[in-house]
Coordinates of C-alpha atoms in Angstrom, one line a residue:
X964 CA 0.3 0.0 0.1
X965 CA 1.1 3.5 -0.6
X966 CA 2.2 5.5 2.3
X967 CA -0.4 7.6 3.3
X968 CA 0.9 10.6 5.3
X969 CA -2.2 11.8 7.1
X970 CA -5.6 10.6 7.4
X971 CA -7.4 14.0 7.3
X972 CA -10.1 15.1 7.2
X973 CA -8.6 17.2 4.2
X974 CA -10.0 18.7 0.8
X975 CA -7.0 20.2 -0.8
X976 CA -4.7 22.5 -0.4
X977 CA -4.7 26.6 0.1
X978 CA -1.1 27.9 0.0
X979 CA -2.4 31.8 0.7
X980 CA -1.2 34.9 2.9
X981 CA -4.5 35.5 3.4
X982 CA -4.7 35.7 7.1
X983 CA -8.6 34.5 7.0
X984 CA -7.9 31.8 5.4
X985 CA -7.1 29.4 7.8
X986 CA -10.2 30.2 10.1
X987 CA -12.6 30.1 7.0
X988 CA -11.1 26.7 5.5
X989 CA -10.3 24.6 8.2
X990 CA -10.6 22.0 5.7
X991 CA -7.4 22.6 3.5
X992 CA -3.8 21.9 4.4
X993 CA -2.1 25.2 4.2
X994 CA 0.8 23.4 2.2
X995 CA 2.0 20.3 1.4
X996 CA 5.2 18.7 -1.0
X997 CA 4.8 15.5 -2.9
X998 CA 1.6 14.4 -1.8
X999 CA -2.1 14.5 -3.2
X1000 CA -5.8 13.6 -2.4
X1001 CA -8.4 11.5 -3.8
X1002 CA -11.2 13.7 -4.2
X1003 CA -11.0 17.8 -4.0
X1004 CA -14.9 17.4 -4.1
X1005 CA -14.6 16.0 -0.6
X1006 CA -12.7 15.0 2.5
X1007 CA -10.3 12.4 2.1
X1008 CA -6.8 11.3 3.2
X1009 CA -3.3 12.7 2.2
X1010 CA -1.5 9.8 -0.1
X1011 CA 2.2 9.6 -1.0
X1012 CA 2.8 10.6 -4.6
X1013 CA 4.3 7.7 -6.8
X1014 CA 7.7 7.5 -7.1
X1015 CA 10.2 8.2 -10.6
X1016 CA 12.3 5.5 -12.1
X1017 CA 14.9 6.0 -14.2
X1018 CA 15.4 4.2 -17.4
X1019 CA 18.4 2.5 -19.0
X1020 CA 18.2 3.6 -22.2
X1021 CA 20.3 7.1 -22.4
X1022 CA 21.2 9.7 -25.6
X1023 CA 23.6 12.6 -26.0
X1024 CA 22.6 15.5 -25.2
X1025 CA 23.7 18.7 -23.0
X1026 CA 22.0 21.4 -20.2
X1027 CA 18.3 22.8 -21.8
X1028 CA 18.2 21.3 -25.3
X1029 CA 15.0 20.9 -26.1
X1030 CA 13.6 17.2 -25.8
X1031 CA 10.7 16.0 -26.9
X1032 CA 8.3 13.1 -25.7
X1033 CA 5.4 11.2 -27.6
X1034 CA 3.7 8.1 -28.1
X1035 CA 1.5 7.2 -31.2
X1036 CA -1.0 4.3 -31.9
X1037 CA -1.8 3.8 -35.1
X1038 CA -5.0 3.1 -36.8
X1039 CA -4.3 -1.1 -36.4
X1040 CA -3.3 -0.3 -32.9
X1041 CA 0.2 -0.3 -33.3
X1042 CA 2.3 1.6 -30.3
X1043 CA 5.4 3.6 -31.0
X1044 CA 7.4 5.5 -29.2
X1045 CA 9.6 8.5 -29.8
X1046 CA 11.9 10.8 -28.0
X1047 CA 13.7 13.4 -29.7
X1048 CA 16.4 15.5 -28.3
X1049 CA 20.0 16.9 -29.9
X1050 CA 19.4 16.9 -33.1
X1051 CA 17.9 13.1 -33.1
X1052 CA 14.8 10.9 -33.6
X1053 CA 14.8 8.0 -31.2
X1054 CA 12.3 5.2 -30.9
X1055 CA 12.1 3.8 -27.3
X1056 CA 11.3 0.2 -26.6
X1057 CA 11.1 -2.1 -23.8
X1058 CA 10.2 -2.3 -20.5
X1059 CA 11.1 1.1 -18.4
X1060 CA 12.0 2.6 -22.2
X1061 CA 15.4 0.2 -21.8
X1062 CA 16.4 0.5 -25.6
X1063 CA 16.7 3.7 -27.5
X1064 CA 17.1 3.1 -31.4
X1065 CA 18.1 6.2 -33.5
X1066 CA 15.7 6.2 -36.3
X1067 CA 16.4 10.0 -37.6
X1068 CA 14.9 10.2 -41.3
X1069 CA 17.7 11.0 -43.5
X1070 CA 16.9 14.5 -45.6
X1071 CA 15.3 16.3 -42.6
X1072 CA 17.0 18.5 -39.9
X1073 CA 16.0 18.3 -36.2
X1074 CA 17.2 21.2 -34.4
X1075 CA 20.3 20.5 -32.0
X1076 CA 21.2 24.2 -31.2
X1077 CA 22.5 23.7 -27.0
X1078 CA 20.8 27.4 -26.6
X1079 CA 17.3 26.1 -28.0
X1080 CA 14.5 29.1 -28.6
X1081 CA 11.7 26.8 -29.3
X1082 CA 10.1 23.9 -27.9
X1083 CA 9.9 20.0 -29.9
X1084 CA 6.5 18.4 -30.8
X1085 CA 5.3 15.7 -32.3
X1086 CA 1.6 15.0 -33.2
X1087 CA 0.2 11.5 -34.5
X1088 CA -2.4 11.9 -37.6
X1089 CA -3.5 9.3 -40.3
X1090 CA -0.9 6.8 -39.1
X1091 CA 2.0 9.5 -39.5
X1092 CA 4.2 11.2 -37.2
X1093 CA 4.4 14.9 -38.1
X1094 CA 7.4 16.6 -36.3
X1095 CA 7.7 20.7 -35.7
X1096 CA 10.8 22.1 -34.3
X1097 CA 9.8 26.1 -35.1
X1098 CA 13.3 26.4 -36.8
X1099 CA 13.0 23.9 -39.5
X1100 CA 10.2 23.1 -42.3
X1101 CA 7.8 20.8 -40.3
X1102 CA 7.9 17.2 -41.6
X1103 CA 6.0 13.5 -41.8
X1104 CA 7.5 10.8 -40.7
X1105 CA 6.5 7.2 -42.1
X1106 CA 7.3 3.7 -42.3
X1107 CA 8.1 4.0 -38.1
X1108 CA 8.7 0.5 -37.6
X1109 CA 12.3 0.9 -40.3
X1110 CA 15.4 2.3 -39.2
X1111 CA 15.9 4.9 -39.9
X1112 CA 12.2 6.0 -40.3
X1113 CA 11.1 8.0 -43.6
X1114 CA 11.1 11.5 -43.5
X1115 CA 9.4 13.9 -45.8
X1116 CA 9.2 18.0 -45.8
X1117 CA 5.0 19.0 -45.9
X1118 CA 5.2 21.2 -48.3
X1119 CA 3.1 24.4 -47.7
X1120 CA 2.8 26.0 -51.2
X1121 CA 3.7 23.2 -54.1
X1122 CA 6.6 24.6 -54.5
X1123 CA 9.0 24.1 -51.4
X1124 CA 9.4 27.0 -49.7
X1125 CA 10.6 27.6 -46.5
X1126 CA 8.3 27.7 -43.7
X1127 CA 7.7 27.4 -39.9
X1128 CA 5.5 26.0 -37.6
X1129 CA 4.6 27.8 -34.3
X1130 CA 4.3 25.3 -31.4
X1131 CA 2.5 21.4 -32.3
X1132 CA 0.3 21.1 -35.6
X1133 CA -3.0 19.7 -34.1
X1134 CA -5.4 17.5 -35.5
X1135 CA -9.0 19.4 -36.0
X1136 CA -12.2 17.6 -37.8
X1137 CA -10.1 15.6 -39.7
X1138 CA -7.6 17.9 -41.2
X1139 CA -4.0 18.9 -39.9
X1140 CA -3.7 22.6 -38.7
X1141 CA -0.5 24.8 -38.5
X1142 CA 0.3 28.5 -36.8
X1143 CA 2.6 29.5 -39.6
X1144 CA 5.5 31.1 -37.9
X1145 CA 7.7 31.8 -41.0
X1146 CA 6.0 31.7 -44.1
X1147 CA 7.6 31.9 -48.3
X1148 CA 8.3 35.0 -49.9
X1149 CA 5.4 36.7 -51.2
X1150 CA 2.2 34.2 -49.5
X1151 CA -1.1 35.0 -48.7
X1152 CA -0.3 33.8 -45.4
X1153 CA 0.5 36.1 -42.8
X1154 CA 3.5 34.7 -40.4
X1155 CA 2.3 34.9 -36.7
X1156 CA -1.3 34.9 -37.3
X1157 CA -1.7 32.6 -40.4
X1158 CA -3.9 29.1 -39.6
X1159 CA -3.0 26.7 -42.7
X1160 CA -4.4 23.8 -43.0
X1161 CA -4.0 19.9 -44.6
X1162 CA -6.9 18.1 -46.7
X1163 CA -8.9 16.0 -44.5
X1164 CA -6.0 12.7 -43.5
X1165 CA -4.3 13.8 -46.2
X1166 CA -1.4 15.8 -43.9
X1167 CA 1.0 16.1 -47.4
X1168 CA -2.0 17.9 -49.5
X1169 CA -3.8 21.1 -49.0
X1170 CA -2.4 24.2 -47.3
X1171 CA -1.8 27.0 -50.2
X1172 CA -1.1 24.2 -52.6
X1173 CA -1.9 25.3 -55.7
X1174 CA -5.9 24.9 -56.6
X1175 CA -5.9 24.8 -52.2
X1176 CA -6.5 28.1 -50.6
X1177 CA -6.5 25.9 -46.7
X1178 CA -5.5 29.3 -44.6
X1179 CA -7.0 31.6 -42.8
X1180 CA -5.3 34.8 -41.0
X1181 CA -6.5 35.6 -38.0
X1182 CA -6.7 39.8 -37.7
X1183 CA -10.6 40.2 -37.2
X1184 CA -10.2 40.8 -33.7
X1185 CA -6.5 41.1 -33.2
X1186 CA -3.0 41.2 -35.0
X1187 CA -0.9 40.0 -32.3
X1188 CA 0.7 36.6 -32.2
X1189 CA -0.9 33.5 -32.3
X1190 CA 0.9 30.7 -30.8
X1191 CA -1.1 27.9 -29.7
X1192 CA -4.0 25.7 -30.7
X1193 CA -6.3 23.0 -28.9
X1194 CA -8.5 21.5 -30.7
X1195 CA -11.8 19.7 -28.8
X1196 CA -14.9 18.4 -30.8
X1197 CA -16.4 21.5 -30.8
X1198 CA -13.8 24.4 -30.6
X1199 CA -10.8 24.6 -32.2
X1200 CA -9.2 27.1 -29.6
X1201 CA -6.6 29.7 -30.0
X1202 CA -4.0 31.5 -28.0
X1203 CA -2.7 34.7 -28.4
X1204 CA -0.6 36.3 -25.1
X1205 CA -3.6 37.8 -23.5
X1206 CA -6.6 36.4 -24.8
X1207 CA -8.0 33.4 -26.5
X1208 CA -10.4 32.5 -29.0
X1209 CA -12.6 30.0 -30.2
X1210 CA -13.6 29.0 -34.3
X1211 CA -16.2 26.8 -34.9
X1212 CA -16.8 25.7 -38.4
X1213 CA -15.6 23.1 -40.9
X1214 CA -12.0 23.3 -42.6
X1215 CA -12.0 24.3 -45.9
X1216 CA -11.4 27.1 -48.5
X1217 CA -14.4 28.9 -46.8
X1218 CA -13.6 28.5 -43.0
X1219 CA -12.7 32.0 -42.3
X1220 CA -16.4 33.1 -43.7
X1221 CA -18.5 30.2 -42.7
X1222 CA -17.1 29.8 -38.6
X1223 CA -17.8 31.2 -35.5
X1224 CA -15.4 33.5 -33.4
X1225 CA -15.8 34.0 -30.2
X1226 CA -13.6 35.5 -27.5
X1227 CA -13.3 33.4 -24.6
X1228 CA -10.3 34.8 -22.4
X1229 CA -9.6 39.1 -22.2
X1230 CA -6.4 39.6 -20.6
X1231 CA -5.2 36.4 -20.1
X1232 CA -4.0 34.1 -23.2
X1233 CA -0.8 31.4 -23.4
X1234 CA 2.3 31.5 -24.9
X1235 CA 3.3 28.4 -23.9
X1236 CA 1.7 25.3 -25.9
X1237 CA 3.3 22.2 -23.8
X1238 CA 1.7 23.4 -21.1
X1239 CA -1.8 23.4 -22.3
X1240 CA -3.2 20.0 -21.5
X1241 CA -7.3 18.9 -21.2
X1242 CA -8.9 16.6 -18.6
X1243 CA -12.8 16.0 -19.0
X1244 CA -14.0 19.2 -20.8
X1245 CA -11.5 21.7 -18.9
X1246 CA -8.4 22.5 -20.3
X1247 CA -5.7 23.5 -18.2
X1248 CA -2.8 26.1 -19.4
X1249 CA -0.3 28.4 -18.1
X1250 CA -1.0 32.5 -19.2
X1251 CA 2.0 34.7 -20.3
X1252 CA 3.7 34.6 -17.3
X1253 CA 3.2 31.1 -15.8
X1254 CA 0.2 31.2 -13.7
X1255 CA -1.7 28.3 -13.8
X1256 CA -5.6 28.7 -15.2
X1257 CA -8.1 26.8 -16.5
X1258 CA -11.8 26.9 -18.6
X1259 CA -14.5 24.9 -20.1
X1260 CA -16.1 25.7 -23.2
X1261 CA -16.6 29.5 -23.2
X1262 CA -16.8 29.9 -19.9
X1263 CA -14.2 32.6 -18.4
X1264 CA -11.0 31.1 -17.4
X1265 CA -10.8 30.2 -13.7
X1266 CA -7.6 31.9 -12.2
X1267 CA -5.9 28.2 -10.6
X1268 CA -2.8 29.8 -9.4
X1269 CA -4.6 32.1 -6.5
X1270 CA -4.6 28.7 -4.7
X1271 CA -1.1 28.8 -4.5
X1272 CA -0.5 32.6 -3.9
X1273 CA 2.1 32.7 -1.3
X1274 CA 4.0 30.3 -3.3
X1275 CA 4.5 33.5 -6.0
X1276 CA 4.4 35.8 -3.1
X1277 CA 7.6 34.1 -1.9
X1278 CA 9.1 34.2 -5.3
X1279 CA 7.7 37.3 -7.5
X1280 CA 10.7 36.6 -9.8
X1281 CA 8.0 33.6 -11.2
X1282 CA 6.5 36.5 -12.7
X1283 CA 9.2 38.1 -14.5
X1284 CA 10.5 35.7 -17.3
X1285 CA 7.6 35.4 -19.8
X1286 CA 10.1 33.9 -22.5
X1287 CA 11.3 31.1 -20.1
X1288 CA 7.9 30.6 -20.0
X1289 CA 6.8 30.0 -22.8
X1290 CA 10.1 27.9 -23.8
X1291 CA 9.6 25.6 -20.7
X1292 CA 6.4 25.3 -18.8
X1293 CA 4.7 21.9 -19.3
X1294 CA 1.9 20.1 -18.2
X1295 CA 0.5 16.8 -18.1
X1296 CA -2.6 14.3 -17.4
X1297 CA -2.3 11.8 -14.5
X1298 CA -5.7 9.8 -15.7
X1299 CA -4.8 6.9 -13.1
X1300 CA -4.9 9.5 -10.3
X1301 CA -7.6 12.4 -12.1
X1302 CA -4.8 14.9 -11.6
X1303 CA -3.2 17.3 -13.3
X1304 CA 0.3 18.8 -13.4
X1305 CA 1.6 21.5 -14.2
X1306 CA 5.4 22.9 -14.2
X1307 CA 4.9 26.6 -15.7
X1308 CA 8.0 28.3 -14.4
X1309 CA 11.6 27.6 -15.1
X1310 CA 14.1 26.6 -12.2
X1311 CA 16.6 28.9 -13.7
X1312 CA 14.9 31.5 -15.8
X1313 CA 17.7 34.0 -16.4
X1314 CA 20.0 31.4 -17.9
X1315 CA 20.9 30.4 -21.7
X1316 CA 18.8 28.6 -22.7
X1317 CA 16.4 28.5 -19.0
X1318 CA 16.7 25.1 -17.3
X1319 CA 13.1 23.2 -17.0
X1320 CA 11.0 22.9 -14.2
X1321 CA 11.8 21.5 -10.7
X1322 CA 8.7 21.9 -9.2
X1323 CA 5.3 20.9 -10.7
X1324 CA 2.2 22.1 -9.4
X1325 CA -1.0 19.4 -8.6
X1326 CA -4.4 19.6 -9.4
X1327 CA -7.2 18.2 -8.9
X1328 CA -8.8 17.5 -12.7
X1329 CA -12.1 17.4 -12.1
X1330 CA -12.5 20.5 -10.2
X1331 CA -9.1 22.5 -10.4
X1332 CA -8.3 22.1 -6.8
X1333 CA -5.2 22.4 -5.9
X1334 CA -3.5 19.8 -4.1
X1335 CA 0.0 21.1 -4.0
X1336 CA 4.0 20.8 -5.2
X1337 CA 6.0 17.8 -6.4
X1338 CA 9.3 18.3 -6.1
X1339 CA 11.7 15.5 -7.3
X1340 CA 14.1 14.0 -4.9
X1341 CA 17.5 15.5 -6.6
X1342 CA 19.4 12.8 -5.6
X1343 CA 17.6 10.3 -7.5
X1344 CA 19.3 12.6 -10.6
X1345 CA 15.4 13.9 -11.4
X1346 CA 17.0 17.6 -11.2
X1347 CA 14.2 19.4 -13.7
X1348 CA 11.5 18.2 -15.9
X1349 CA 12.6 19.5 -19.3
X1350 CA 9.8 17.4 -21.1
X1351 CA 6.5 15.9 -19.7
X1352 CA 4.7 13.8 -21.2
X1353 CA 1.9 10.7 -21.1
X1354 CA 3.4 7.7 -22.6
X1355 CA 2.4 4.2 -22.9
X1356 CA 4.3 1.7 -21.1
X1357 CA 5.2 -1.8 -22.6
X1358 CA 1.9 -3.7 -22.0
X1359 CA 0.2 -0.3 -23.7
X1360 CA -1.0 1.6 -20.2
X1361 CA -0.9 5.1 -20.2
X1362 CA 2.3 6.1 -18.0
X1363 CA 3.7 9.1 -17.2
X1364 CA 7.4 10.3 -18.6
X1365 CA 9.9 12.9 -17.9
X1366 CA 13.3 13.8 -19.1
X1367 CA 15.7 15.8 -17.3
X1368 CA 18.8 17.1 -19.2
X1369 CA 20.5 17.2 -15.2
X1370 CA 23.2 15.0 -14.6
X1371 CA 21.6 11.4 -15.6
X1372 CA 20.5 12.8 -18.6
X1373 CA 17.2 9.8 -18.7
X1374 CA 14.0 8.9 -19.4
X1375 CA 12.3 8.8 -15.9
X1376 CA 8.7 7.0 -15.4
X1377 CA 6.0 7.9 -12.9
X1378 CA 5.0 4.5 -11.3
X1379 CA 1.8 4.5 -11.3
X1380 CA 1.1 0.8 -11.5
X1381 CA 2.7 0.3 -8.7
X1382 CA 1.3 1.4 -5.2
X1383 CA 4.5 0.5 -3.6
X1384 CA 6.5 2.9 -5.0
X1385 CA 6.4 5.9 -3.8
X1386 CA 10.1 6.8 -4.0
X1387 CA 12.5 8.2 -6.6
X1388 CA 14.8 5.3 -7.4
X1389 CA 14.8 4.3 -3.9
X1390 CA 15.2 8.4 -2.7
X1391 CA 12.6 9.4 -0.4
X1392 CA 11.6 12.9 -1.6
X1393 CA 10.8 15.8 0.7
X1394 CA 7.6 14.9 2.1
X1395 CA 5.6 17.7 4.0
X1396 CA 2.7 19.0 5.5

C-alpha cells in the first residue's frame, strides 16, 4: 500500500498569504509537498505521490537542450514511442524504455542548438508522425517501424517554399492545422497570425498549394501573434499572449467566412503550447507569465494560481520571465489518479537557455482544486522536468514520462501501477504537510 501520510479529512491545499484563510477554510491544508488527495470535492486522506524510476536508455544531450517525448498508436493498434533531442529522433522500446534506437530520418533537419529558442513537438495523424521544431520546415514521418524512419517535408505552397510552424500542429475535424510562424516570400499567409491546414486525412495535401487556399489570417479582432492551438469536439481554440478565441466550423476554403469566432479569455492567454492539457471538458494552461488557469467551453478562465498565492508571493521573480515560460512551461494529465501536473516556471529563468522546472504543481483534474507541489528528489538524478508527457508502457497502459538534462540525462517514469513505489529511484522525496 502506498504510504498514507495524513488521515485527514482534507479537501486539498489553499496556500495563501490571506490571514483569514485558515479560520474560514479548516478543511484545507496550508501547504503540502509530494502529496495528493483522492478527491477535491469531498474530504479525503492525503497520500504520498508515486515515485519516479529512471530508465536505462541514454542519449546524447546537453543541459537545457530541447527535447520531446511522444507516443503514437496507429489505426491498426501498433504503439510507437519516440523521443527527440540533440538533433536526433529515437524510438523507445522495452520495459522502462530500456532501449533507444536512433531512427532519425535522412534528408530532414532536427534542431540541435545548445541554446534552443523553441520546443520540439510531435503529433500523430493518419498513421504518420508529424514533427515540428520551430526553426526548420515541419515534416512527416512514415515507415515508423523502420530504422531509420522515412521523413518528408510538408510542402506548404507546392513549390518547396521555406516555412516554419509555431508550436505543435493539431488535428481538428479531420484536418491537420498549423500556425505559420514564417512563410515563403509573397505568400498570402501572414506569418504569426496565419492558420494553414491540410485536406482531411491527407497531411501532405492542402495548405496553399496549387488549387488550394486552406488558410485563414486571424486578424478580425487582433493582429497580435497566435502562439497555441487546442482542438476539441466543439471548438478549435487559439491563444494569443493576452486573449483566447474559439473557432467553430468545417475546414475548407471557406472556413474563415463560415466559422464563428468568439472571445473566451480577455486579458489572459498563453504563449506556452506545452503547458496546455485537457481533462474531460476542462482545459488547463499557464498564462503568459506562468500562472495556472483552466476553462471549459467558452466560460471565463479560472484563476487557479490564487490557490498557491503564497508560493508566488515568496517568489515574485516567477512572473518576470515570460520568454522562459513560453519555452519551458509543461503540463500533463495523470489519468489513473485524475490529476493535472503543471510545471509553469523555469528553475533557472535567466540562464541561456532557461532550464526546465524543478517543481510540478498538482491539481485535481475534475475540480481544479490545488493539492500542493511535487518536487523530485534531486539525489535520484531527476533534477529538472525538461519534457513531460503521457506515454504508454510496454503493456499499452498510460504512464507519465519525464526527461531531465541533469546529471543523469535519462527518461524517468512515474510508477503509477506500483502502489508500493513512492520513492524516486529508492530516494525518499521531501514529504511535508
